[in-house]
Amino acid sequence: MAEQRSGGAADHGARSQPEHVLVVFPGYHRPWATWINQRLDAHGVRATLQRWDPPRDVPLEDSLGDLLLARGQVLLVLDDWFFQLGPRPAGEWNDVLRGFVAAQAERFAAVNLTNRTLLPATAVLEPVSLWGVGEEEAEARLLSRLGVEPRRASGRRLPAGSLVRFPDTPPEIWGEVPRRNPRFTGRDDLLTELQEKLMDAERGNAACTLLGMSGIGKTQIAAEYAHRFSSDYDVVWWVSSDDRNVQRDRFGELAAELGLTTGNEPGERIRAVREALRRGDPHARWLVVFDGWDDTDGANVMLPHGPGHVLITSRNRGWGEHTEILEIPGFDRAESTAYLMRRAPHITAPEADEVANEFGDVPLPLVQAAAWLGESRMEVPEYLRMVRDGRLSTVDDPSGGDGFPHASLTSWAILINRLRRSQPQAIDVLSLCASFAPGRIPLGLIRAYPQAELPEDLRWMVTDLAAWSRALDTLVNYSVLTRETRGPVNNAEVGPHQESVHMHRLVHDIVARLTEGDHRDAHRKAVRTLLAEADPGNPMDSRHWPRYAELLPHLEPSGALLSRDPRTQTAVLNCLRYCFRSGEFKAGIQLAETIRENWSTFMDPLDQPMLDLTTQQSNILRSFGRFREAYDLDLAQRERLTAAQPPNELGTLLSSSAIASDLRFLGQYQESERLQRQVLDDAERLLGDTEFSTLVARHNLGVTLRLLGRFQEAYEFDAETLGRNERVLGKRHSHTLNSSNALAHDLRLLGQYREALARQEANVLRHVQVLGPQHLQTLYARTQLALCRRREGGFQQDLGATMASLLDQLEQVHGRGHYVTLSSINNYANYLREHGDLDHARELSHEAEAGYRALLGPAHPVATGVLANTALVLQASGERADALAILEAALAGLTASLGPDHPWVLGCALNTCAARNFNGRVVDAAELSRDTLRRARHTLGNEHPLTLSSQVALATDLRGLRENEEAGKLEEDALLTLTRTLGAQHPHTLSARQRNRPYWDFEANLG
């Protein structure tokens, strides 16, 4: 090594500054080469980057000679990896360095990136060490070695966004990227192509999927990309995506790292993260990697857009609809043999070729074969004989026709048999891992909960830390497991429960088959016990949701769903409650169905766990929009409870409450009210008027009254309910906030727009303070605020953008076809129609109409009511006959289901009057207008906006019949009342004064 001056830079004597430098580097060190290139450019030296991996079959002297074809200096970026390129025997490198390179010493220079010992003959290159020094010192040493005069002030200034980070300075945010594989081989062309796809993509759509079979190396390529190109990013975030709940939890954790203020609800954090990434604030240079994302269903909810890059690894070709695709083939033969010879240096090139052929150049089995050969030092002929003579005909190919070579099964069997003899404790760990799900395995639970009842053969894991570490080290060395740490985002100390390992899906499948007899039942029971111990016990607390997301994938593989242990059953139900509370409805539906299928084999339907299961399952089904299924489930449970002896009053009460909610969503409002009143009476009798279930029953009755059109009664009831909630639960409780939403809703429907707006503005502010701006309930409150502003009339300028943004966010939460999203689509369509964007309004109105019809059936009042909005778009577009036909049908349908006095019927009648008038049926219009006004006065009172609109409409129809005196009196009275109640500048007042025909928007709401 060259002697260093006290200032840190090597003294290489006076030499002329090179005009050009060829920077030669292995792909592994691209960040260093890029930084060197930029620093030289800043000081007026032209540089060219040359990624170098000389073919093994070309003499090394020839490959080095090719580098000298470039003018100027050749700078080699060295570490111990550089001399493994090929790989080649160390003797060959030493010979060439002493001969060819020494003869051309003035043309070669080098920097050294390692503190490990290099080959002795490397001294001829006089490498200057950049290892472990800061950026300024590294730059000084680089320039000194090449004889470059620093240009402190006159170097070319680069835009801030183009500056390359010093390689030893990690990105500001670096999240759980797998450790860099020091044995990563080849794939340089693939990595370059991947970088080009991401860099060349249109801004906001830079997303690429690495597509290929299991075991082909997709994850390794993604991890190497993250490390190799890390200097291009300020944020690199890795998201394990084998399980949807873990994926959502992990992606949402980025919110804290970005400094975003959110709650713990996964959807809320995801929306905040996506918005921050879209804006590029606080970081525009970001990379998010979704590893193992095979289900494209959540793409619209999870996939971020913006100035950064997205990288996905998957087996699903459907990602071609959302991203660029990069097919990942197996190794080429040179990559296979190079990897084998580096990992097992004692084997020859022909032997490496034979092993690569045996395993079809598929990386995963080659990794295991190389690990075996490298660790055991076994000769290749003996190893291949064992593989070929010991094929396991009794073990099915786990690949499912995925092209995974069958020979690898035998290779794994050989390894496991050896471990049984030499390291039986490693087999215990393997068998335990096989009782979890593949992917991330929270193996640290076994040390986090030493009080858990473990089988005798596993107790050493708790008491003997040294043996535990040796067993894990062995499995890591043999490439069976990789270590992970599930660290908290605030960088606090990591506890044992956060320690985890990762087991590839195929490796897990093979190991599970080959260790089936190794105390598997006892080990699965141990895992169930650990999962139960790890249950935080409170799924309502969003701070515990990350833990539940981690436990959820392991319930079924561990046999927890078949357990008869009450503690385990409680943990299972808490995971289901987590799915409901966190909005993970799809996962919850699947989990509930599996639990029921398993529990039904040994549990009575009236056992308390089964009753609790039904309650949670119906909650999730109802929240997901599967109302009829929830109703059938709840009805069957109540029938069983009613017939039981002795009667279960509390169970019957809870079932009746669920059925009342089901009926409300199914549009059977009167039946729902009757049952809800009975539920409230029973709840007050059995539980008292301050119990939470009683408060919920009161709230639900208010919702039903509102849907029945009894707005004043709903308001009075909700006002009393809100007062009780504030006294019992406090003003900041989420249920109290929801009760305040209900009261503002009542005020708006009563036409008290200013008071409704004032209340809802304060309510939204409190929602944001307590729950966060992206919480599901906050989004609902913000939607109600937008409607209040629209009705109040003074906030029209930015209201459209607000409604569009809310629709976007609701779509991310629920999907496009969910009833909450459909309501937002419907409301936004009304706004667009009112402001003249008829094409977009028509599109959204048809979407809402079709969505509600598919969800509820054509006879449901809401599915019928949205027809009125579609008709208004047609009417505004000049299609008056079609509009009239739709409105007449909607009026008849609503009247049949709700009765003639319901406000929805009156509003539809108001629109139908206009349609009749526009189609020349003025007498029919006046007749219906007079009847509508009479009913509106009776139902809503003389001063309600809908009543006054009916009055203005009748005046218009009477004027068409030349009954001008009555028309004038009606119009004058309506204008005076509108001015007094809404104000002279309110849109309703101005419209009536200008004699514009009034209309009614249907606000679709299922309650």
mmCIF file with all atom_site columns, C-alpha atoms in Angstrom, residues 848-938:
data_model
loop_
_atom_site.group_PDB
_atom_site.id
_atom_site.type_symbol
_atom_site.label_atom_id
_atom_site.label_alt_id
_atom_site.label_comp_id
_atom_site.label_asym_id
_atom_site.label_entity_id
_atom_site.label_seq_id
_atom_site.pdbx_PDB_ins_code
_atom_site.Cartn_x
_atom_site.Cartn_y
_atom_site.Cartn_z
_atom_site.occupancy
_atom_site.B_iso_or_equiv
_atom_site.pdbx_formal_charge
_atom_site.auth_seq_id
_atom_site.auth_comp_id
_atom_site.auth_asym_id
_atom_site.auth_atom_id
_atom_site.pdbx_PDB_model_num
ATOM 1  C CA . ALA A 1 848 ? -73.344  5.823  -9.728  1.00 0.00 ? 848 ALA A CA 1
ATOM 2  C CA . GLU A 1 849 ? -76.633  4.525  -11.117 1.00 0.00 ? 849 GLU A CA 1
ATOM 3  C CA . ALA A 1 850 ? -75.081  1.278  -12.380 1.00 0.00 ? 850 ALA A CA 1
ATOM 4  C CA . GLY A 1 851 ? -73.060  0.831  -9.193  1.00 0.00 ? 851 GLY A CA 1
ATOM 5  C CA . TYR A 1 852 ? -76.021  1.189  -6.862  1.00 0.00 ? 852 TYR A CA 1
ATOM 6  C CA . ARG A 1 853 ? -78.202  -1.022 -9.026  1.00 0.00 ? 853 ARG A CA 1
ATOM 7  C CA . ALA A 1 854 ? -75.568  -3.776 -8.955  1.00 0.00 ? 854 ALA A CA 1
ATOM 8  C CA . LEU A 1 855 ? -75.043  -3.391 -5.216  1.00 0.00 ? 855 LEU A CA 1
ATOM 9  C CA . LEU A 1 856 ? -78.639  -2.943 -4.033  1.00 0.00 ? 856 LEU A CA 1
ATOM 10 C CA . GLY A 1 857 ? -80.933  -4.139 -6.792  1.00 0.00 ? 857 GLY A CA 1
ATOM 11 C CA . PRO A 1 858 ? -83.178  -1.866 -8.883  1.00 0.00 ? 858 PRO A CA 1
ATOM 12 C CA . ALA A 1 859 ? -86.019  -1.620 -6.329  1.00 0.00 ? 859 ALA A CA 1
ATOM 13 C CA . HIS A 1 860 ? -83.942  -0.181 -3.466  1.00 0.00 ? 860 HIS A CA 1
ATOM 14 C CA . PRO A 1 861 ? -84.919  3.448  -2.715  1.00 0.00 ? 861 PRO A CA 1
ATOM 15 C CA . VAL A 1 862 ? -81.345  4.696  -3.189  1.00 0.00 ? 862 VAL A CA 1
ATOM 16 C CA . ALA A 1 863 ? -80.925  2.850  -6.496  1.00 0.00 ? 863 ALA A CA 1
ATOM 17 C CA . THR A 1 864 ? -84.220  4.417  -7.604  1.00 0.00 ? 864 THR A CA 1
ATOM 18 C CA . GLY A 1 865 ? -83.391  7.893  -6.293  1.00 0.00 ? 865 GLY A CA 1
ATOM 19 C CA . VAL A 1 866 ? -80.135  8.251  -8.260  1.00 0.00 ? 866 VAL A CA 1
ATOM 20 C CA . LEU A 1 867 ? -82.209  7.920  -11.448 1.00 0.00 ? 867 LEU A CA 1
ATOM 21 C CA . ALA A 1 868 ? -83.490  11.436 -10.740 1.00 0.00 ? 868 ALA A CA 1
ATOM 22 C CA . ASN A 1 869 ? -79.924  12.768 -11.024 1.00 0.00 ? 869 ASN A CA 1
ATOM 23 C CA . THR A 1 870 ? -79.350  10.966 -14.314 1.00 0.00 ? 870 THR A CA 1
ATOM 24 C CA . ALA A 1 871 ? -82.589  12.514 -15.622 1.00 0.00 ? 871 ALA A CA 1
ATOM 25 C CA . LEU A 1 872 ? -81.423  16.017 -14.650 1.00 0.00 ? 872 LEU A CA 1
ATOM 26 C CA . VAL A 1 873 ? -78.271  15.567 -16.756 1.00 0.00 ? 873 VAL A CA 1
ATOM 27 C CA . LEU A 1 874 ? -80.350  14.416 -19.723 1.00 0.00 ? 874 LEU A CA 1
ATOM 28 C CA . GLN A 1 875 ? -82.704  17.328 -19.281 1.00 0.00 ? 875 GLN A CA 1
ATOM 29 C CA . ALA A 1 876 ? -79.850  19.831 -19.141 1.00 0.00 ? 876 ALA A CA 1
ATOM 30 C CA . SER A 1 877 ? -78.484  18.243 -22.337 1.00 0.00 ? 877 SER A CA 1
ATOM 31 C CA . GLY A 1 878 ? -81.800  18.784 -24.158 1.00 0.00 ? 878 GLY A CA 1
ATOM 32 C CA . GLU A 1 879 ? -82.963  15.158 -23.998 1.00 0.00 ? 879 GLU A CA 1
ATOM 33 C CA . ARG A 1 880 ? -86.252  16.136 -22.373 1.00 0.00 ? 880 ARG A CA 1
ATOM 34 C CA . ALA A 1 881 ? -88.429  13.189 -23.388 1.00 0.00 ? 881 ALA A CA 1
ATOM 35 C CA . ASP A 1 882 ? -85.936  10.667 -22.024 1.00 0.00 ? 882 ASP A CA 1
ATOM 36 C CA . ALA A 1 883 ? -85.568  12.681 -18.840 1.00 0.00 ? 883 ALA A CA 1
ATOM 37 C CA . LEU A 1 884 ? -89.349  12.724 -18.300 1.00 0.00 ? 884 LEU A CA 1
ATOM 38 C CA . ALA A 1 885 ? -89.641  8.960  -18.784 1.00 0.00 ? 885 ALA A CA 1
ATOM 39 C CA . ILE A 1 886 ? -86.923  8.296  -16.223 1.00 0.00 ? 886 ILE A CA 1
ATOM 40 C CA . LEU A 1 887 ? -88.374  10.735 -13.701 1.00 0.00 ? 887 LEU A CA 1
ATOM 41 C CA . GLU A 1 888 ? -91.889  9.304  -13.969 1.00 0.00 ? 888 GLU A CA 1
ATOM 42 C CA . ALA A 1 889 ? -90.478  5.828  -13.347 1.00 0.00 ? 889 ALA A CA 1
ATOM 43 C CA . ALA A 1 890 ? -88.355  7.029  -10.420 1.00 0.00 ? 890 ALA A CA 1
ATOM 44 C CA . LEU A 1 891 ? -91.310  8.867  -8.873  1.00 0.00 ? 891 LEU A CA 1
ATOM 45 C CA . ALA A 1 892 ? -93.508  5.793  -9.088  1.00 0.00 ? 892 ALA A CA 1
ATOM 46 C CA . GLY A 1 893 ? -90.771  3.585  -7.611  1.00 0.00 ? 893 GLY A CA 1
ATOM 47 C CA . LEU A 1 894 ? -89.977  5.896  -4.705  1.00 0.00 ? 894 LEU A CA 1
ATOM 48 C CA . THR A 1 895 ? -93.664  6.445  -3.920  1.00 0.00 ? 895 THR A CA 1
ATOM 49 C CA . ALA A 1 896 ? -94.249  2.691  -3.803  1.00 0.00 ? 896 ALA A CA 1
ATOM 50 C CA . SER A 1 897 ? -91.309  2.042  -1.445  1.00 0.00 ? 897 SER A CA 1
ATOM 51 C CA . LEU A 1 898 ? -91.395  5.158  0.771   1.00 0.00 ? 898 LEU A CA 1
ATOM 52 C CA . GLY A 1 899 ? -94.916  6.572  0.567   1.00 0.00 ? 899 GLY A CA 1
ATOM 53 C CA . PRO A 1 900 ? -96.055  9.859  -1.023  1.00 0.00 ? 900 PRO A CA 1
ATOM 54 C CA . ASP A 1 901 ? -94.851  12.192 1.759   1.00 0.00 ? 901 ASP A CA 1
ATOM 55 C CA . HIS A 1 902 ? -91.190  11.186 2.024   1.00 0.00 ? 902 HIS A CA 1
ATOM 56 C CA . PRO A 1 903 ? -88.831  14.101 1.157   1.00 0.00 ? 903 PRO A CA 1
ATOM 57 C CA . TRP A 1 904 ? -87.092  11.965 -1.478  1.00 0.00 ? 904 TRP A CA 1
ATOM 58 C CA . VAL A 1 905 ? -90.482  11.461 -3.171  1.00 0.00 ? 905 VAL A CA 1
ATOM 59 C CA . LEU A 1 906 ? -91.267  15.172 -2.916  1.00 0.00 ? 906 LEU A CA 1
ATOM 60 C CA . GLY A 1 907 ? -87.899  16.093 -4.457  1.00 0.00 ? 907 GLY A CA 1
ATOM 61 C CA . CYS A 1 908 ? -88.381  13.631 -7.302  1.00 0.00 ? 908 CYS A CA 1
ATOM 62 C CA . ALA A 1 909 ? -91.886  15.017 -7.808  1.00 0.00 ? 909 ALA A CA 1
ATOM 63 C CA . LEU A 1 910 ? -90.439  18.565 -8.044  1.00 0.00 ? 910 LEU A CA 1
ATOM 64 C CA . ASN A 1 911 ? -88.166  17.396 -10.894 1.00 0.00 ? 911 ASN A CA 1
ATOM 65 C CA . THR A 1 912 ? -90.991  15.495 -12.568 1.00 0.00 ? 912 THR A CA 1
ATOM 66 C CA . CYS A 1 913 ? -93.159  18.653 -12.556 1.00 0.00 ? 913 CYS A CA 1
ATOM 67 C CA . ALA A 1 914 ? -90.415  20.475 -14.452 1.00 0.00 ? 914 ALA A CA 1
ATOM 68 C CA . ALA A 1 915 ? -90.007  17.626 -16.924 1.00 0.00 ? 915 ALA A CA 1
ATOM 69 C CA . ARG A 1 916 ? -93.751  17.584 -17.641 1.00 0.00 ? 916 ARG A CA 1
ATOM 70 C CA . ASN A 1 917 ? -93.710  21.340 -18.186 1.00 0.00 ? 917 ASN A CA 1
ATOM 71 C CA . PHE A 1 918 ? -90.693  21.157 -20.517 1.00 0.00 ? 918 PHE A CA 1
ATOM 72 C CA . ASN A 1 919 ? -92.454  18.467 -22.534 1.00 0.00 ? 919 ASN A CA 1
ATOM 73 C CA . GLY A 1 920 ? -95.607  20.605 -22.960 1.00 0.00 ? 920 GLY A CA 1
ATOM 74 C CA . ARG A 1 921 ? -97.741  18.846 -20.339 1.00 0.00 ? 921 ARG A CA 1
ATOM 75 C CA . VAL A 1 922 ? -98.370  22.050 -18.399 1.00 0.00 ? 922 VAL A CA 1
ATOM 76 C CA . VAL A 1 923 ? -101.715 21.010 -16.856 1.00 0.00 ? 923 VAL A CA 1
ATOM 77 C CA . ASP A 1 924 ? -100.234 17.748 -15.572 1.00 0.00 ? 924 ASP A CA 1
ATOM 78 C CA . ALA A 1 925 ? -97.235  19.665 -14.270 1.00 0.00 ? 925 ALA A CA 1
ATOM 79 C CA . ALA A 1 926 ? -99.412  22.148 -12.361 1.00 0.00 ? 926 ALA A CA 1
ATOM 80 C CA . GLU A 1 927 ? -101.510 19.356 -10.875 1.00 0.00 ? 927 GLU A CA 1
ATOM 81 C CA . LEU A 1 928 ? -98.450  17.534 -9.591  1.00 0.00 ? 928 LEU A CA 1
ATOM 82 C CA . SER A 1 929 ? -96.872  20.808 -8.406  1.00 0.00 ? 929 SER A CA 1
ATOM 83 C CA . ARG A 1 930 ? -99.914  21.712 -6.328  1.00 0.00 ? 930 ARG A CA 1
ATOM 84 C CA . ASP A 1 931 ? -99.998  18.250 -4.724  1.00 0.00 ? 931 ASP A CA 1
ATOM 85 C CA . THR A 1 932 ? -96.241  18.350 -4.073  1.00 0.00 ? 932 THR A CA 1
ATOM 86 C CA . LEU A 1 933 ? -96.450  21.760 -2.368  1.00 0.00 ? 933 LEU A CA 1
ATOM 87 C CA . ARG A 1 934 ? -99.295  20.599 -0.151  1.00 0.00 ? 934 ARG A CA 1
ATOM 88 C CA . ARG A 1 935 ? -97.390  17.485 0.942   1.00 0.00 ? 935 ARG A CA 1
ATOM 89 C CA . ALA A 1 936 ? -94.117  19.403 1.434   1.00 0.00 ? 936 ALA A CA 1
ATOM 90 C CA . ARG A 1 937 ? -95.824  21.940 3.722   1.00 0.00 ? 937 ARG A CA 1
ATOM 91 C CA . HIS A 1 938 ? -97.271  19.082 5.748   1.00 0.00 ? 938 HIS A CA 1
#
